[in-house]
Each structure stands twice: as structure tokens, then as C-alpha cells.
PDB file of C-alpha atoms in Angstrom:
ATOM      1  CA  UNK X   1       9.517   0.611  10.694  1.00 93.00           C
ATOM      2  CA  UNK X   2       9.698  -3.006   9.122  1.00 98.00           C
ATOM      3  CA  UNK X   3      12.976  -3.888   8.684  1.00 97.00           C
ATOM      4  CA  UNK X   4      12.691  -7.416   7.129  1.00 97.00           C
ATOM      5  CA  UNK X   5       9.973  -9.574   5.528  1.00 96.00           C
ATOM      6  CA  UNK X   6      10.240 -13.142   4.601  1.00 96.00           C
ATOM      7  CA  UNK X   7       7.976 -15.748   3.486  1.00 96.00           C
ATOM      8  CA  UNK X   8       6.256 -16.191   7.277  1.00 96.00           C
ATOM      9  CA  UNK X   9       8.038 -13.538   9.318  1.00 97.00           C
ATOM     10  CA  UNK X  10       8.150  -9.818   9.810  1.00 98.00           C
ATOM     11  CA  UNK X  11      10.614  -8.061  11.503  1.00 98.00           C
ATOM     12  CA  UNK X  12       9.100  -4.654  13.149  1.00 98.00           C
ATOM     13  CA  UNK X  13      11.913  -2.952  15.499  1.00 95.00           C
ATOM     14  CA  UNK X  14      14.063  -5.525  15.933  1.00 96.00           C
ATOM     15  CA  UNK X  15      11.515  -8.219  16.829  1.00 97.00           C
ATOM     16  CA  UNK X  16      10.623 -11.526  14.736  1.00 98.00           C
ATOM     17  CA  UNK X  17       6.509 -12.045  14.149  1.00 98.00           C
ATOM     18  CA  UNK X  18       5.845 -15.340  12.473  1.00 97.00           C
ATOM     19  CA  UNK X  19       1.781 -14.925  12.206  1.00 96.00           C
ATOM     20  CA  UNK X  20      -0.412 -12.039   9.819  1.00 96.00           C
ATOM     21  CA  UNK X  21      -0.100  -9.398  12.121  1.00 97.00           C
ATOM     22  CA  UNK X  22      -1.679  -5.751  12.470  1.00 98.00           C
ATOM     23  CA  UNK X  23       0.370  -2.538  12.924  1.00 98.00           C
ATOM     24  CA  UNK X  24      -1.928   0.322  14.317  1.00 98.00           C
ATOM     25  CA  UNK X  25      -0.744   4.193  13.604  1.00 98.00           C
ATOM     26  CA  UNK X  26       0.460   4.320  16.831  1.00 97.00           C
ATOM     27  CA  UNK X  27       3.617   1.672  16.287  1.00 96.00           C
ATOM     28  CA  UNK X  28       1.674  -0.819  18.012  1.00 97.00           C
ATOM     29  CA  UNK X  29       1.843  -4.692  16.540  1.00 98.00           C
ATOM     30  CA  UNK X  30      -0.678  -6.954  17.239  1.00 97.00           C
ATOM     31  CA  UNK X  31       0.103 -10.482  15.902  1.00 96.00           C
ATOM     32  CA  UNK X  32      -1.639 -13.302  15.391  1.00 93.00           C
ATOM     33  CA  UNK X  33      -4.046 -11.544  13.297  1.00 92.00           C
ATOM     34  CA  UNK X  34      -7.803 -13.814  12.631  1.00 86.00           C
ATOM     35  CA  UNK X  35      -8.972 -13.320   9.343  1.00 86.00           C
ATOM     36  CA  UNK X  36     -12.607 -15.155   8.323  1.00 82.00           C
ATOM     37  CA  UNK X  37     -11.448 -18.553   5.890  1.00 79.00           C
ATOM     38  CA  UNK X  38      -9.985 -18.566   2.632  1.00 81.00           C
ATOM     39  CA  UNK X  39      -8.055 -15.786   1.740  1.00 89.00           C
ATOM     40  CA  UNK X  40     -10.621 -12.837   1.192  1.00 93.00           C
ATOM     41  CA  UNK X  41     -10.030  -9.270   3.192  1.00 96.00           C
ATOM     42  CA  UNK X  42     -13.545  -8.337   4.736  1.00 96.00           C
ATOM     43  CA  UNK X  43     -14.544  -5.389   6.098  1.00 97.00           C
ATOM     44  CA  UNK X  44     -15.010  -7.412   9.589  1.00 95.00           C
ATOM     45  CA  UNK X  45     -11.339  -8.442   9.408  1.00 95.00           C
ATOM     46  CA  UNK X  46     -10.663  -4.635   9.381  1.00 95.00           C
ATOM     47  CA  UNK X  47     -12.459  -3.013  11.911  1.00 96.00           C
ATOM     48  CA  UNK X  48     -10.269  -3.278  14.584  1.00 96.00           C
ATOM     49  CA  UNK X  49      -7.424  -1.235  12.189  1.00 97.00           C
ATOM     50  CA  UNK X  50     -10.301   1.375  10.852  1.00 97.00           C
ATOM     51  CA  UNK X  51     -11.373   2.008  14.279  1.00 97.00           C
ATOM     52  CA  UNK X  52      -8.228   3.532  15.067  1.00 97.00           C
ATOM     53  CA  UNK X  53      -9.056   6.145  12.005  1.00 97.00           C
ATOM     54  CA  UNK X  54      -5.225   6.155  10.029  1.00 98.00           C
ATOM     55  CA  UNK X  55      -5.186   8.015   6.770  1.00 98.00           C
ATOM     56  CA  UNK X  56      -4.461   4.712   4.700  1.00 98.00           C
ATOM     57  CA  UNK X  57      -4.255   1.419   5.998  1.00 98.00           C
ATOM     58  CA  UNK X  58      -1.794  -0.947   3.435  1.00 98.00           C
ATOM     59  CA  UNK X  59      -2.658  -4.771   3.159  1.00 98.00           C
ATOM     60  CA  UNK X  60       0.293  -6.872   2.152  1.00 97.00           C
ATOM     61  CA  UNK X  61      -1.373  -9.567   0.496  1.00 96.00           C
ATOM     62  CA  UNK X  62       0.834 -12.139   1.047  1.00 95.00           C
ATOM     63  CA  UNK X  63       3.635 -13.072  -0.301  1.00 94.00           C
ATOM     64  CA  UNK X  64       1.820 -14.108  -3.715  1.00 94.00           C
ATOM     65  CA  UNK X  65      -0.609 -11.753  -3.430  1.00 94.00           C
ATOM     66  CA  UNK X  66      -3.129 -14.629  -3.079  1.00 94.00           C
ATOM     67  CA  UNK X  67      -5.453 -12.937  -0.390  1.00 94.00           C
ATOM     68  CA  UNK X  68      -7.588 -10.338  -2.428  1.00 94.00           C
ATOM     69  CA  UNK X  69     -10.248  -7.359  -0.625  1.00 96.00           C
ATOM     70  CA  UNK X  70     -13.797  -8.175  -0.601  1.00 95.00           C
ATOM     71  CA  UNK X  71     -15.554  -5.844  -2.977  1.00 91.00           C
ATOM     72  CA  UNK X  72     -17.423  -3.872  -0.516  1.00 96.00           C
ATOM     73  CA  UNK X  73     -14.306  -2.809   1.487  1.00 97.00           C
ATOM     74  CA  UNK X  74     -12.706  -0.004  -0.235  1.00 95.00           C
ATOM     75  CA  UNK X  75     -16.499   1.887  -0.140  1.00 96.00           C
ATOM     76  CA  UNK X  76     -16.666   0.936   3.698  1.00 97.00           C
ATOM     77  CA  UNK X  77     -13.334   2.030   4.255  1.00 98.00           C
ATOM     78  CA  UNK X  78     -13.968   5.233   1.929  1.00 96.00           C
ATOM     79  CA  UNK X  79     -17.132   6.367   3.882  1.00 97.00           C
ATOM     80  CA  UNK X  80     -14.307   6.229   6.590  1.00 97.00           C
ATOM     81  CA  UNK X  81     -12.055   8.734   5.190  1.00 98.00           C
ATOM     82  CA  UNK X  82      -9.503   5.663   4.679  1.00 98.00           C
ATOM     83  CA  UNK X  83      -7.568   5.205   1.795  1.00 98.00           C
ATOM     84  CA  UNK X  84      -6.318   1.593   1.360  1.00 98.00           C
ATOM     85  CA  UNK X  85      -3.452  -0.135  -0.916  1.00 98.00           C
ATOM     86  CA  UNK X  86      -3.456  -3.671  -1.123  1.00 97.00           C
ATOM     87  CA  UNK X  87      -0.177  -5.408  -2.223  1.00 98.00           C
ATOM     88  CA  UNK X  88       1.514  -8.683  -2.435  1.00 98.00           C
ATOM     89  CA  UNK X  89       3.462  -8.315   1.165  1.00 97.00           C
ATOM     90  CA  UNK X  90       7.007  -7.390  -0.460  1.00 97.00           C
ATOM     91  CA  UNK X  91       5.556  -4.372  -2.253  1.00 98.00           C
ATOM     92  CA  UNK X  92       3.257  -3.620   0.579  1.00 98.00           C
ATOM     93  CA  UNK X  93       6.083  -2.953   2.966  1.00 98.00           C
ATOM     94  CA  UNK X  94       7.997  -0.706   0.846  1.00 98.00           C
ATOM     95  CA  UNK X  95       5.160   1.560   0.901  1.00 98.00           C
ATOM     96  CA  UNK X  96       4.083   1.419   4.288  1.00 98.00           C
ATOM     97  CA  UNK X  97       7.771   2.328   5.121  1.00 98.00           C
ATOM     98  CA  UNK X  98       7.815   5.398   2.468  1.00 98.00           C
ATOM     99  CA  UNK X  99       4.431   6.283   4.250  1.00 98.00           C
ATOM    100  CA  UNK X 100       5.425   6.324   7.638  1.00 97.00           C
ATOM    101  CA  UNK X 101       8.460   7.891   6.563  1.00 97.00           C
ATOM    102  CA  UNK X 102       6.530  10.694   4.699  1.00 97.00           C
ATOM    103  CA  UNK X 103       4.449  11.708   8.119  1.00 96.00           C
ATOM    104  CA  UNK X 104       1.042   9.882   7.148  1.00 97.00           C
ATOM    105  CA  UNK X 105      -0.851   8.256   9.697  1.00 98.00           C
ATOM    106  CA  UNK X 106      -0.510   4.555   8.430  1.00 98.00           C
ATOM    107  CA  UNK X 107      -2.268   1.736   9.852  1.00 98.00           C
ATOM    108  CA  UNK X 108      -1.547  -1.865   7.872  1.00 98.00           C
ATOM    109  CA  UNK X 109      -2.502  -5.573   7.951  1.00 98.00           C
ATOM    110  CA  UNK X 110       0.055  -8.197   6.708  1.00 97.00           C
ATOM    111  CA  UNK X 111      -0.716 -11.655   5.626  1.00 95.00           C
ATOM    112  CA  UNK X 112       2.954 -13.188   5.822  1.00 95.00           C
ATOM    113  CA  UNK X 113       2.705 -16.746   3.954  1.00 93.00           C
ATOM    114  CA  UNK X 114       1.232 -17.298   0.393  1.00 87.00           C
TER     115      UNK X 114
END
């Protein structure tokens, strides 16, 4: 579960991630997430978390919500059988926690600064 978000930092199970950062279904973090420039969500920056086949994957958007999804990545994901909600980052971790906490198989991708 996320316990805290700030403005560049996450904490996931009592530890501190200060870079955008995956979260597979399985509980694993992976941090230091690349994304392409500029502050678009493609389909490549996803298909690392889609491989691993979660029922939704959540984007926190950043803080702002300044990083938005590319317009072909809801139908790539969709073909998947992957829903996806993309939310500034505060939002976005109140529902990945009411996800997880409801039994779905969540995957999520959090950009952690603007």
C-alpha cells in the first residue's frame, strides 16, 4: 500500500522513493521509472506494466496533473483487457489504495513532481 505521497516522494511499505516509479500487481516497485521527453504517457512507457496483464493500471499524473496519456493508449491498453485511470498523483493514490484494497489486480505508474 502507499502510505504517503509528497511533491517528489512516495512512500510504499515503509520505504522513501524520490523518482516516478512503477508498482507491478505483484507489490513489486521499480523506481526510477524512464518516460520518453516532455510529459506525455505513451504506450512504450507502458509496456513493461501491461506486460504483467493487471486489471487496471492507475497513472498519477503528477502532482499537477501536468503529464497527460497519448491518445492511442487507452485503445492499446483496451485491446489488452486493461482498464486505466489517469490522475493528478494525490487522487491517483487514493484509488490505487481502494483498488488494491478491493482485491483487483492493480498495476500503476507514478510521476511524483509537477
Amino acid at each position: 500500500m502507499i502510505e504517503s505521497s509528497a511533491f517528489g516522494r512516495m512512500t510504499i511499505d515503509g520505504r522513501t522513493y524520490t523518482s516516478d516509479l512503477f508498482i507491478f500487481p505483484d507489490g513489486r516497485v521499480q523506481d526510477g521509472w524512464w518516460r520518453q521527453p516532455g510529459h506525455m504517457l505513451r504506450v512504450d512507457d507502458m509496456l513493461v506494466l501491461a506486460d504483467t496483464a493487471p486489471e487496471l493500471i492507475v497513472a498519477g499524473t503528477g502532482t499537477s496533473g501536468r503529464m497527460r496519456p497519448a491518445s492511442d493508449l487507452h485503445a492499446f491498453l483496451r485491446e489488452k483487457g486493461i482498464a486505466l485511470i489517469a490522475e493528478p498523483t494525490p487522487r491517483a493514490v487514493d484509488i490505487y489504495n481502494q483498488k488494491r484494497t478491493a482485491g483487483l489486480t492493480v498495476g500503476a505508474c507514478f510521476h511524483l513532481t509537477c
